[in-house]
Coordinates of C-alpha atoms and ligand atoms in Angstrom, one line a residue:
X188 CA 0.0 0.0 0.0
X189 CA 1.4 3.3 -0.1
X190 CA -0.5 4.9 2.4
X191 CA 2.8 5.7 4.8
X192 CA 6.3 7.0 4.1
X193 CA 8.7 5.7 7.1
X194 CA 7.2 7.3 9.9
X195 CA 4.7 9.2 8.0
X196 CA 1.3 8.3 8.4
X197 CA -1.7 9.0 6.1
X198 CA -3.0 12.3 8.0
X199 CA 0.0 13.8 8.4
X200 CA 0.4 12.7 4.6
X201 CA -3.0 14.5 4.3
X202 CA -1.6 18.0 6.2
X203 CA 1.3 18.2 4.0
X204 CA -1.1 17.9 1.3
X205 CA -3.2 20.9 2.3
X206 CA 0.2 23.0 3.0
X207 CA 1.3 21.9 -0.7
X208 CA -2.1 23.4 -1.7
X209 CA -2.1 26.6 -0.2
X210 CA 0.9 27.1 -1.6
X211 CA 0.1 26.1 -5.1
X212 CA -2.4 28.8 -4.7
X213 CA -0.3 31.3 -4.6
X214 CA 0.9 30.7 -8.0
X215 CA -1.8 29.0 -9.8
X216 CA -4.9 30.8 -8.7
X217 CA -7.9 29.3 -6.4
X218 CA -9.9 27.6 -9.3
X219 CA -6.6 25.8 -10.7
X220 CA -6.1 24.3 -7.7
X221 CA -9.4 23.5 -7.0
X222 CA -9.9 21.3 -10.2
X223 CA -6.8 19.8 -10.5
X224 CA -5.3 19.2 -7.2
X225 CA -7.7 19.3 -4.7
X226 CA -9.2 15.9 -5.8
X227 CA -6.0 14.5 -5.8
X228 CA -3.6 13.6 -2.5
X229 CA -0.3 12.6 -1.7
X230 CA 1.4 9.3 -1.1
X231 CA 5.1 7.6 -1.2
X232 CA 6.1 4.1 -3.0
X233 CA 7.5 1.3 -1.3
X234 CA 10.7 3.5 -2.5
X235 CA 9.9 6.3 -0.4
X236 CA 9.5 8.1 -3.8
X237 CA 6.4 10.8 -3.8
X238 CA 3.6 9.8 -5.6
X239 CA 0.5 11.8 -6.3
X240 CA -3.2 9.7 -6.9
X241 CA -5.1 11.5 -9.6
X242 CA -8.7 10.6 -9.9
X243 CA -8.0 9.1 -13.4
X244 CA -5.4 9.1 -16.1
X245 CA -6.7 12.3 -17.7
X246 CA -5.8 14.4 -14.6
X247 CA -2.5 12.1 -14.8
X248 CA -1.4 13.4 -17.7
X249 CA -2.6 16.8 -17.6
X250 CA -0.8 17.9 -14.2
X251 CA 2.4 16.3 -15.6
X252 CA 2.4 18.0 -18.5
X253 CA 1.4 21.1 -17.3
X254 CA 2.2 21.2 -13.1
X255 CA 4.6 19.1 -12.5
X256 CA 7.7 21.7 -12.2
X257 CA 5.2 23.9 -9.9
X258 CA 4.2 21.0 -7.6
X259 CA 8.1 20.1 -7.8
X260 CA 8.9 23.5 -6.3
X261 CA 6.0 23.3 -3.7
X262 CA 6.7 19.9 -2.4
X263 CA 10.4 21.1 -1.8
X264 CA 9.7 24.5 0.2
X265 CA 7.7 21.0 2.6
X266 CA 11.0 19.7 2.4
X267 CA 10.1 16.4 0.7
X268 CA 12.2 13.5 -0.5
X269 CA 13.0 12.5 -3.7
X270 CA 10.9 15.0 -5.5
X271 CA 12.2 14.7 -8.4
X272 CA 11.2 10.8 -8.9
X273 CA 7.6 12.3 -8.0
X274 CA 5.4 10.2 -10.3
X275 CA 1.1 10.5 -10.8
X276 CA -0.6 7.6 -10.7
X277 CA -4.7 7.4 -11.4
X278 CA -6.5 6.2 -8.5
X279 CA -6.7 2.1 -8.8
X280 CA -10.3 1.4 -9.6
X281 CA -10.1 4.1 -12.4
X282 CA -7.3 2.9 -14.2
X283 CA -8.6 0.4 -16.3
X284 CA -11.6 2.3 -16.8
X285 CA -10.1 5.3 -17.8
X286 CA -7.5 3.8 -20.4
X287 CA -10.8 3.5 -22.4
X288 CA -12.0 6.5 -21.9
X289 CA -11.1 9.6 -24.8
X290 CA -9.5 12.2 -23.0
X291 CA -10.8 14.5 -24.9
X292 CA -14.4 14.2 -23.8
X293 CA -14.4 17.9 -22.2
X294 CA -16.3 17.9 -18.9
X295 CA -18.1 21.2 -18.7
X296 CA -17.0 21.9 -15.2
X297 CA -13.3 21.8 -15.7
X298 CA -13.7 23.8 -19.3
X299 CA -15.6 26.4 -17.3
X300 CA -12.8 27.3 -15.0
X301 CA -10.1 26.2 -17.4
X302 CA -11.0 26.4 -21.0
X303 CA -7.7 28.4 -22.2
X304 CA -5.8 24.8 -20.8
X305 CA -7.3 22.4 -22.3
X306 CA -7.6 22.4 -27.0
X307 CA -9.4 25.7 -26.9
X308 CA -7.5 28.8 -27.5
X309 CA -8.4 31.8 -25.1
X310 CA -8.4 33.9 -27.5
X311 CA -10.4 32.4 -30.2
X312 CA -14.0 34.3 -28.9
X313 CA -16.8 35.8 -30.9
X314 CA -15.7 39.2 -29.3
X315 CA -12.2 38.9 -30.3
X316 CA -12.9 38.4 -33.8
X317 CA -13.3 40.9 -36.5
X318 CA -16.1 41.2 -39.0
X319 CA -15.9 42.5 -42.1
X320 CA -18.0 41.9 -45.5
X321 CA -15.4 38.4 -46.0
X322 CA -16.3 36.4 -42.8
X323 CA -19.8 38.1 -42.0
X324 CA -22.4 35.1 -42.8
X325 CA -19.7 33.1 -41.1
X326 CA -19.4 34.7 -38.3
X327 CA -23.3 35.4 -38.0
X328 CA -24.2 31.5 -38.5
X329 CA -21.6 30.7 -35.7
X330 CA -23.2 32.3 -33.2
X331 CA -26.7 31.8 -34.4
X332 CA -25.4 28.2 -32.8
X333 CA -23.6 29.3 -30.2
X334 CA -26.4 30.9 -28.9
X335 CA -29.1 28.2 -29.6
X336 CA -27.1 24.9 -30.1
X337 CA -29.6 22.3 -32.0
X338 CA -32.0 24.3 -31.9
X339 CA -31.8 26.5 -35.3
X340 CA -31.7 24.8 -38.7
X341 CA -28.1 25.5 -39.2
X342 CA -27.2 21.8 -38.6
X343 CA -24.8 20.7 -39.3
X344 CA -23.1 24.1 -39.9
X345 CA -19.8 23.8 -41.9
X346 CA -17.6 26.4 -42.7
X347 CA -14.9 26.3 -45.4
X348 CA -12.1 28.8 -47.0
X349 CA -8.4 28.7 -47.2
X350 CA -5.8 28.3 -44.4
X351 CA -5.4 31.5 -42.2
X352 CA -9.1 32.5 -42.5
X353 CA -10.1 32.2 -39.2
X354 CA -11.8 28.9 -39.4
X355 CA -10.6 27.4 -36.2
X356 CA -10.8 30.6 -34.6
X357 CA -14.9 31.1 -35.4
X358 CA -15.0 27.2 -33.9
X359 CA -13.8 27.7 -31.0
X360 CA -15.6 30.9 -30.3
X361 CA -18.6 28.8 -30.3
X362 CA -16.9 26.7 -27.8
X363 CA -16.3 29.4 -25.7
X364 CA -20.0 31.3 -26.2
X365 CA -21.6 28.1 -25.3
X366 CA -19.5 27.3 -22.6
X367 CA -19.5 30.6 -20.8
X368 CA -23.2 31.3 -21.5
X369 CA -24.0 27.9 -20.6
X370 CA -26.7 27.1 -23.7
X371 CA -24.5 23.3 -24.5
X372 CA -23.8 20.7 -21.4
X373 CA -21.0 18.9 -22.9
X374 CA -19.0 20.6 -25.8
X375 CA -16.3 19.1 -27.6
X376 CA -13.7 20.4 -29.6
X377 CA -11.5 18.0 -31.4
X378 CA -9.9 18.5 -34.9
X379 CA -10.3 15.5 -38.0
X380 CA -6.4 14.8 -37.0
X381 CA -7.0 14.0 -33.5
X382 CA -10.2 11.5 -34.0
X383 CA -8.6 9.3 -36.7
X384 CA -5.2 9.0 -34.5
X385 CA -7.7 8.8 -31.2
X386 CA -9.9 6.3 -33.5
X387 CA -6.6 4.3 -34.8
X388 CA -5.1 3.9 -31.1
X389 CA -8.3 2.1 -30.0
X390 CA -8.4 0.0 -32.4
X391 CA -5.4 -1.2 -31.9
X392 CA -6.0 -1.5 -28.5
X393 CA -10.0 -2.9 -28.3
X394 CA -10.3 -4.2 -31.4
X395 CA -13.9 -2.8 -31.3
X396 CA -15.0 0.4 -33.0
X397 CA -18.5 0.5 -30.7
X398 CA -17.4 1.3 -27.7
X399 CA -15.5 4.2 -29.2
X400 CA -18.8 5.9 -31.0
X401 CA -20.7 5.6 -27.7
X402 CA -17.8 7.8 -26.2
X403 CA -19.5 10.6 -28.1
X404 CA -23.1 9.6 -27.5
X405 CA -23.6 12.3 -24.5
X406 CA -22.1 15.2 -26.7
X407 CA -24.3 18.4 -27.3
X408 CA -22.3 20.3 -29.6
X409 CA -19.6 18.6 -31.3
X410 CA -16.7 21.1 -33.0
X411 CA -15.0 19.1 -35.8
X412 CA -11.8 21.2 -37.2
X413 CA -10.4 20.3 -40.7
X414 CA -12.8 17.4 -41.5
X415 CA -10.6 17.7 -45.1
X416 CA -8.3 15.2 -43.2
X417 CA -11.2 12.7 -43.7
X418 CA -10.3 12.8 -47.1
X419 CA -9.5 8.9 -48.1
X420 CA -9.6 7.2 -45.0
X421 CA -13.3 5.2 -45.3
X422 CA -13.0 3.5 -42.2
X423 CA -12.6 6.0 -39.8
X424 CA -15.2 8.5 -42.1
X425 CA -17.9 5.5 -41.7
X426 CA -17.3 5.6 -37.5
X427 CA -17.7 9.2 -37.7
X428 CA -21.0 9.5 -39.8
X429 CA -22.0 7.2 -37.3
X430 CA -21.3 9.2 -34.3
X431 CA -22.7 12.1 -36.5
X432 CA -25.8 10.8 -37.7
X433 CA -26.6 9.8 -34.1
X434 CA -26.1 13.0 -32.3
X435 CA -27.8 14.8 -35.5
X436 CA -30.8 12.3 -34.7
X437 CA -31.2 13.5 -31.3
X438 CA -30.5 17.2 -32.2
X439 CA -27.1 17.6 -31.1
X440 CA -25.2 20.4 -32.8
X441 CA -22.2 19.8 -35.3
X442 CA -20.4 22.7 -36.6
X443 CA -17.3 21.6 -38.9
X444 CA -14.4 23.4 -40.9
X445 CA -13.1 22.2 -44.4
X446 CA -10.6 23.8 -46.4
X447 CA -13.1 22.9 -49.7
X448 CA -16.4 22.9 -49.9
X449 CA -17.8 19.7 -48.5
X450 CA -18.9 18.5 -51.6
X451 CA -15.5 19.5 -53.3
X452 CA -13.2 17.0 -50.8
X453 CA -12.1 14.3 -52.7
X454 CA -12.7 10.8 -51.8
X455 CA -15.5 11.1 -49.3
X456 CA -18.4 9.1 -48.4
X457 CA -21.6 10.1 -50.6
X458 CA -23.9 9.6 -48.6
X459 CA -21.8 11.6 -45.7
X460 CA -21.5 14.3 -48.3
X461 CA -25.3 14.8 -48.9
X462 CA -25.6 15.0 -45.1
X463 CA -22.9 17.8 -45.1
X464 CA -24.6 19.7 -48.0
X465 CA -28.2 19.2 -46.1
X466 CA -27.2 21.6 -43.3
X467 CA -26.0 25.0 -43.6
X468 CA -22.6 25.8 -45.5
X469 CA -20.6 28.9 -45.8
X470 CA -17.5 30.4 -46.5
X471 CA -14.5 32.6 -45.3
X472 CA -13.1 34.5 -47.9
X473 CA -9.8 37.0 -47.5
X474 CA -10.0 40.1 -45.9
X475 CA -10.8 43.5 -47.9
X476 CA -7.9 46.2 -46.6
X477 CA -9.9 47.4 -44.1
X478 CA -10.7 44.3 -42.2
X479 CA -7.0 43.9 -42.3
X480 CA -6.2 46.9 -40.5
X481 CA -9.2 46.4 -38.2
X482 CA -7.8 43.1 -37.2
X483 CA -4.2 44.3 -36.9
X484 CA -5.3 46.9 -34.3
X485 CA -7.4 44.4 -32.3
X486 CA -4.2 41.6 -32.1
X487 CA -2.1 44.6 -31.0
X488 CA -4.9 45.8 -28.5
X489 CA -5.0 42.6 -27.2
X490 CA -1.3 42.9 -26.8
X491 CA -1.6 46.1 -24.6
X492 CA -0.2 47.5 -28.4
X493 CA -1.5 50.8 -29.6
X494 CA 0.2 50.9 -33.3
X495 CA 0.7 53.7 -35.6
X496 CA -1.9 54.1 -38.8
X497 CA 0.7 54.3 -40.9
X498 CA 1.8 50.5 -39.6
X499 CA -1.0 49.4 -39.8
X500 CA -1.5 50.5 -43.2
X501 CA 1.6 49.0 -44.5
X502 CA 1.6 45.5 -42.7
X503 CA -1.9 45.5 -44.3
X504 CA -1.1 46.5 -47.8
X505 CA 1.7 44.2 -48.1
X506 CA -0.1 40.9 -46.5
X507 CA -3.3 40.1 -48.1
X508 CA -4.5 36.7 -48.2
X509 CA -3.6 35.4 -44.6
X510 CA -4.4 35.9 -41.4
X511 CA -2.5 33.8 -39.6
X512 CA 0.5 35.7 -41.8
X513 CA -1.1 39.1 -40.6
X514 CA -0.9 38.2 -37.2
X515 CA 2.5 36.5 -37.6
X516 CA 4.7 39.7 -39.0
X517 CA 2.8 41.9 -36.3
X518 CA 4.1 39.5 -33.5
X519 CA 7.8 39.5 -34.8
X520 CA 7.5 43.5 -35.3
X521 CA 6.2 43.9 -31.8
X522 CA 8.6 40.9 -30.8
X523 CA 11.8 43.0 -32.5
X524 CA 11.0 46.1 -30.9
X525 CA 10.6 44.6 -27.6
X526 CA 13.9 43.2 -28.2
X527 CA 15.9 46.3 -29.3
X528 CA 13.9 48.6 -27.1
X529 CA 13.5 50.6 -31.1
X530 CA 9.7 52.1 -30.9
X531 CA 7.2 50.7 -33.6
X532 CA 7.7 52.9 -36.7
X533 CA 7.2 52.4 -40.3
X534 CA 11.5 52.1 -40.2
X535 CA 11.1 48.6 -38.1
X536 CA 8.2 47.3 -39.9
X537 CA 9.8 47.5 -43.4
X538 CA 12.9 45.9 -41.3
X539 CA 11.2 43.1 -40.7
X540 CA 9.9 42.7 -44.6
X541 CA 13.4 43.1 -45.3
X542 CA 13.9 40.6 -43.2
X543 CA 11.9 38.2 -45.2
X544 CA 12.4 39.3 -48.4
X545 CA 16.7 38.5 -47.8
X546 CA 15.6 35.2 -46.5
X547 CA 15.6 32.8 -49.4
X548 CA 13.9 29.6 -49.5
X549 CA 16.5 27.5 -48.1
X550 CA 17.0 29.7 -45.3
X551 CA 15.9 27.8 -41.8
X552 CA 12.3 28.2 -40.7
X553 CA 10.0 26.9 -38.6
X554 CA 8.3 24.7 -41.8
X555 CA 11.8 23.6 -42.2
X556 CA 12.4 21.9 -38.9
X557 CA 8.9 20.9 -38.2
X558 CA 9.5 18.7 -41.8
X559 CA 12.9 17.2 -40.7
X560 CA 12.1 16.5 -37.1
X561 CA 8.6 14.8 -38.7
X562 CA 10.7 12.6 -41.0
X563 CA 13.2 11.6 -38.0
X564 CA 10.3 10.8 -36.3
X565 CA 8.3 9.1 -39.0
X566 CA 5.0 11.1 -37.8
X567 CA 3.5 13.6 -40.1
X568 CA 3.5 17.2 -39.9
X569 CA -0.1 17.3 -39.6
X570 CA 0.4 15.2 -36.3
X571 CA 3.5 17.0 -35.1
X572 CA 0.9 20.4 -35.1
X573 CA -2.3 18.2 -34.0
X574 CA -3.5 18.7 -30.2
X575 CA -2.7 15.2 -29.0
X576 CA -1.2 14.6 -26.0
X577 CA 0.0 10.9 -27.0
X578 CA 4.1 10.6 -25.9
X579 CA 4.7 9.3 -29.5
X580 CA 3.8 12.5 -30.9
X581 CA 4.0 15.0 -27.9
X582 CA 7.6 14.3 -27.8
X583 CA 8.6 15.0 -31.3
X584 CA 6.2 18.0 -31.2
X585 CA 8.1 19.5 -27.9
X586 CA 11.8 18.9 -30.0
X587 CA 10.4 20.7 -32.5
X588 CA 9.4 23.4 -30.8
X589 CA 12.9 24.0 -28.7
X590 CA 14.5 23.5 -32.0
X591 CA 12.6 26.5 -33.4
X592 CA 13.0 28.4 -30.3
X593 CA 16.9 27.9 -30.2
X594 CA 17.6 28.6 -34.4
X595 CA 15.3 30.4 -35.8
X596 CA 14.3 34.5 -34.5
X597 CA 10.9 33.4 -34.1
X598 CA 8.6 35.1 -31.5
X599 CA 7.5 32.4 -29.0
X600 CA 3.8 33.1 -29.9
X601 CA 4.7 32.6 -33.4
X602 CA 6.0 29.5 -32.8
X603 CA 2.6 28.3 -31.0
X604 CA 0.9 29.3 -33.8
X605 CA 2.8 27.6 -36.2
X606 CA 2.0 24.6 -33.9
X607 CA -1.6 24.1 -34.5
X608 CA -2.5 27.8 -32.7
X609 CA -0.9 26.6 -29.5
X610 CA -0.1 29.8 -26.5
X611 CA 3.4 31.0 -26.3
X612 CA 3.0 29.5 -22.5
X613 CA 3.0 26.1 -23.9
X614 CA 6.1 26.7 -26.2
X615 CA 8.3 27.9 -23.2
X616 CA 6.7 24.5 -21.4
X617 CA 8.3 22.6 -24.1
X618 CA 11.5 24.1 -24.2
X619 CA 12.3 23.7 -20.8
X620 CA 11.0 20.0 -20.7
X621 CA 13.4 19.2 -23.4
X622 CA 16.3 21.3 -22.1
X623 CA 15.9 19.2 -19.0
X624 CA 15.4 16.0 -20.5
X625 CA 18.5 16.3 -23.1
X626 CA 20.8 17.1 -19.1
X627 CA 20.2 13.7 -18.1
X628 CA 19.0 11.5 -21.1
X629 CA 21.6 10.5 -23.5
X630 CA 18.6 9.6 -26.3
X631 CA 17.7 12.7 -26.0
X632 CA 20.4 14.3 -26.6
X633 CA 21.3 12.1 -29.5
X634 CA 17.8 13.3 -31.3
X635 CA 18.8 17.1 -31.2
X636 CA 22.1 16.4 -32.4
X637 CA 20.9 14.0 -35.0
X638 CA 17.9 17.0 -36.3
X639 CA 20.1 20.1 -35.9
X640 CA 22.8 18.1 -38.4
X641 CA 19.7 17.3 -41.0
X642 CA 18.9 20.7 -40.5
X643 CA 22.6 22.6 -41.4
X644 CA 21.6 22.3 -45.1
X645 CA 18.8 25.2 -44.4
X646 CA 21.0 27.7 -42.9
Ligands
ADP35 P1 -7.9 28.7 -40.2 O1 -8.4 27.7 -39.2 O2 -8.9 29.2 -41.1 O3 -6.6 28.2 -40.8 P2 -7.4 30.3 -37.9 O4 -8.7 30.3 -37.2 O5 -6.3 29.4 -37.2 O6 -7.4 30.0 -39.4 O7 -6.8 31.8 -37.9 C1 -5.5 32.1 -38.0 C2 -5.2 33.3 -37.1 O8 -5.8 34.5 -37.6 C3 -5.7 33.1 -35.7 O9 -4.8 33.6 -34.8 C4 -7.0 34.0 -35.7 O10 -7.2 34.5 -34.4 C5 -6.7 35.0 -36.7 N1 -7.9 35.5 -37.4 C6 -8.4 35.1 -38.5 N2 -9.5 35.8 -38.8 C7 -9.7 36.7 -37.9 C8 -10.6 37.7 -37.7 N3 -11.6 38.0 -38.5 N4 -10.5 38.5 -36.6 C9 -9.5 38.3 -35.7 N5 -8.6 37.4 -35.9 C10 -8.6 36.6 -36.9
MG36 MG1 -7.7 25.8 -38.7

């Protein structure tokens, strides 16, 4: 059992607990602590090494991937042993029940207090988006059925347009609307990536597809990001127009994105495509030159930024068909000036097109090194950017991203956009996990060696 440590016994186990807590507070705010470590409490191994009980492998995962140095530093100031072999372990009656369980069925308690940690972006809102005559039906549509999930005829609702448009960003919003304004009881966002790998692992591992559909069954409005990547891959298309048809039988709201028109994505279920096309579709189209600008302000707003007009006006002139590209070059300016302490003037902002106008095409960037460290990986890059949390690919992804950090002048928000619209908070998580890993673990190591020498030829 691992109820005592040497002379500890499991209330005084219990008091250093609540100390741990307190302190936790400090730094992580009431709510954090409340939903992620108050359920859980401390014990030692038959090694004397700490161990934390989690109420299931979700919680497991989540407070090592995203706690773990925090609790690390708590437990020391309590003057614990052999912190740094702390491990989490899912209470026992819920392991084997949890293994089968997707951990990306979002309970709508957690999402309420934490919805920025877990695949929703905190900034992707309704309110932080900007609407102009490209993205208006779109927009309106979304929260049509944010505000009434199932309820209005827009269903399924499926928005489509090129990369950069703002289609995961509109998703999400309805995430957050319906989450905050409480109109959906379970919401889940996943993108088309994240099912077929979520959908592959358990067959591998149950052999049967049933009890995966039924993990869906109590979903009320189901976001579905990129369903493009259904594109030739029948089997996993046929479990999810199952799990579709069912919750669209009971009235459950599905809003997808596509980068083509449903009816346009090649090698897709007919049937599943005259479902698509029965519910509302509509498009995102680039931004006219003053929904650029508009949108320019609001990132640099949101950034406690208040820039020039005149660059504004040039950023906006000179990118026109991305958003994600918008956004990017605003971050590096702001990111530049930060750096240099130079103010934001039309002088730095044509820097920074110099910039990447003297870069040629074999110069390093982040495309670059998420390619390489895919291949020595053997994953794809669509994996490398999806929101899994699976080692296999979690791994690779965090390599990737100190990589970036450490060779190319990227801004760490840039990077975590460049990584499937990830926060800059996560990219400096990465980097210091694989900074500390490569001290101590030879392998790991060896893997940055072995990508930074594929990736010399770039530079
Ligand atoms: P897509 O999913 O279409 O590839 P995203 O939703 O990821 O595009 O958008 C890329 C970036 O551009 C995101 O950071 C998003 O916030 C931003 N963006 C796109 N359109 C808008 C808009 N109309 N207002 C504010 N930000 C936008
Ligand atoms: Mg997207």
């Amino acid at each position: 059992m691992l109820t005592t440590c040497g002379k500890l016994h499991s209330n005084e186990l219990e008091n250093i607990w609540i100390k741990c807590l307190e302190i936790l507070k400090n730094f992580l705010g009431e709510d954090s602590v409340d939903t992620w470590f108050k359920p859980a409490k401390l014990e030692f191994d038959e090694k004397n090494n700490p161990v934390i009980i989690v109420p299931n492998a979700f919680f497991a995962d989540f407070i090592e991937e995203n706690y773990k140095k925090i609790l690390i530093s708590a437990l020391n100031k309590l003057n614990i042993k052999n912190i740094q072999n702390i491990a989490f372990k899912p209470q026992e009656n819920e392991i084997e029940q949890t293994k089968k369980v997707a951990n990306v069925i979002i309970n709508k308690n957690y999402l309420k207090k934490q919805n920025n940690q877990f695949n929703l972006n905190s900034n992707y809102t309704f309110e932080n988006f900007i609407v102009g005559d490209s993205n208006r039906f779109s927009f309106t549509t979304a929260l049509a059925v944010a505000e009434a999930p199932g309820k209005t005829s827009f269903n399924p609702l499926t928005i489509y347009g090129n990369t950069g448009l703002g289609k995961t960003h509109l998703l999400q919003a309805i995430g957050h609307f319906a989450i905050k304004e409480d109109t959906a009881d379970n919401v889940l966002y996943i993108t088309a990536q994240d099912f077929i790998n979520q959908y592959m692992d358990h067959i591998k591992n149950n052999k049967d597809s049933i009890s995966f559909v039924k993990k869906f069954y109590n979903i009320d409005l189901l976001l579905i990001d990129d369903i493009h990547f259904f594109s030739k891959k029948p089997t996993t298309q046929k479990e999810f127009f199952h799990i579709f048809s069912n919750l669209l039988n009971s009235h459950k709201q599905i809003v997808m994105t596509s980068d083509k028109k449903p009816d346009m994505i090649p090698d897709m279920m007919k049937h599943m495509i005259n479902r698509f096309m029965s519910g509302l579709v509509v498009d995102i189209q680039p931004p006219n030159f003053e929904t650029r600008m508009a949108i320019l302000k609001k990132k640099a707003e949101l950034d406690g930024y208040i820039l020039d007009d005149n660059v504004i006006q040039y950023i906006a002139a000179k990118i026109t068909s991305n958003v994600r590209e918008l956004e990017g070059t605003l971050i590096k300016l702001i990111a530049s000036t930060t750096f240099t302490g130079k103010d934001i003037t039309i002088e730095t902002a044509k820097e920074i097109f110099q910039d990447k106008i003297t870069k040629n095409e074999f110069s390093l960037n982040t495309e670059n090194i998420q390619k390489e460290v895919a291949e020595y990986f053997n994953i794809s890059v669509n994996q490398l950017r999806a929101h899994t949390r699976k080692r296999n690919i979690s791994y690779p992804r965090n390599i990737a991203m100190y990589i970036t950090k450490k060779w190319t002048k990227q801004a760490l928000r840039t990077i975590g956009l460049d990584f499937g619209g990830r926060d800059y908070s996560t990219v400096i998580h990465a980097c210091k996990k694989i900074e500390n890993m490569a001290k101590y673990n030879k392998n790991v190591k060896n893997d940055i060696e072995n990508i930074e020498k594929a990736i010399k030829k770039y530079m």
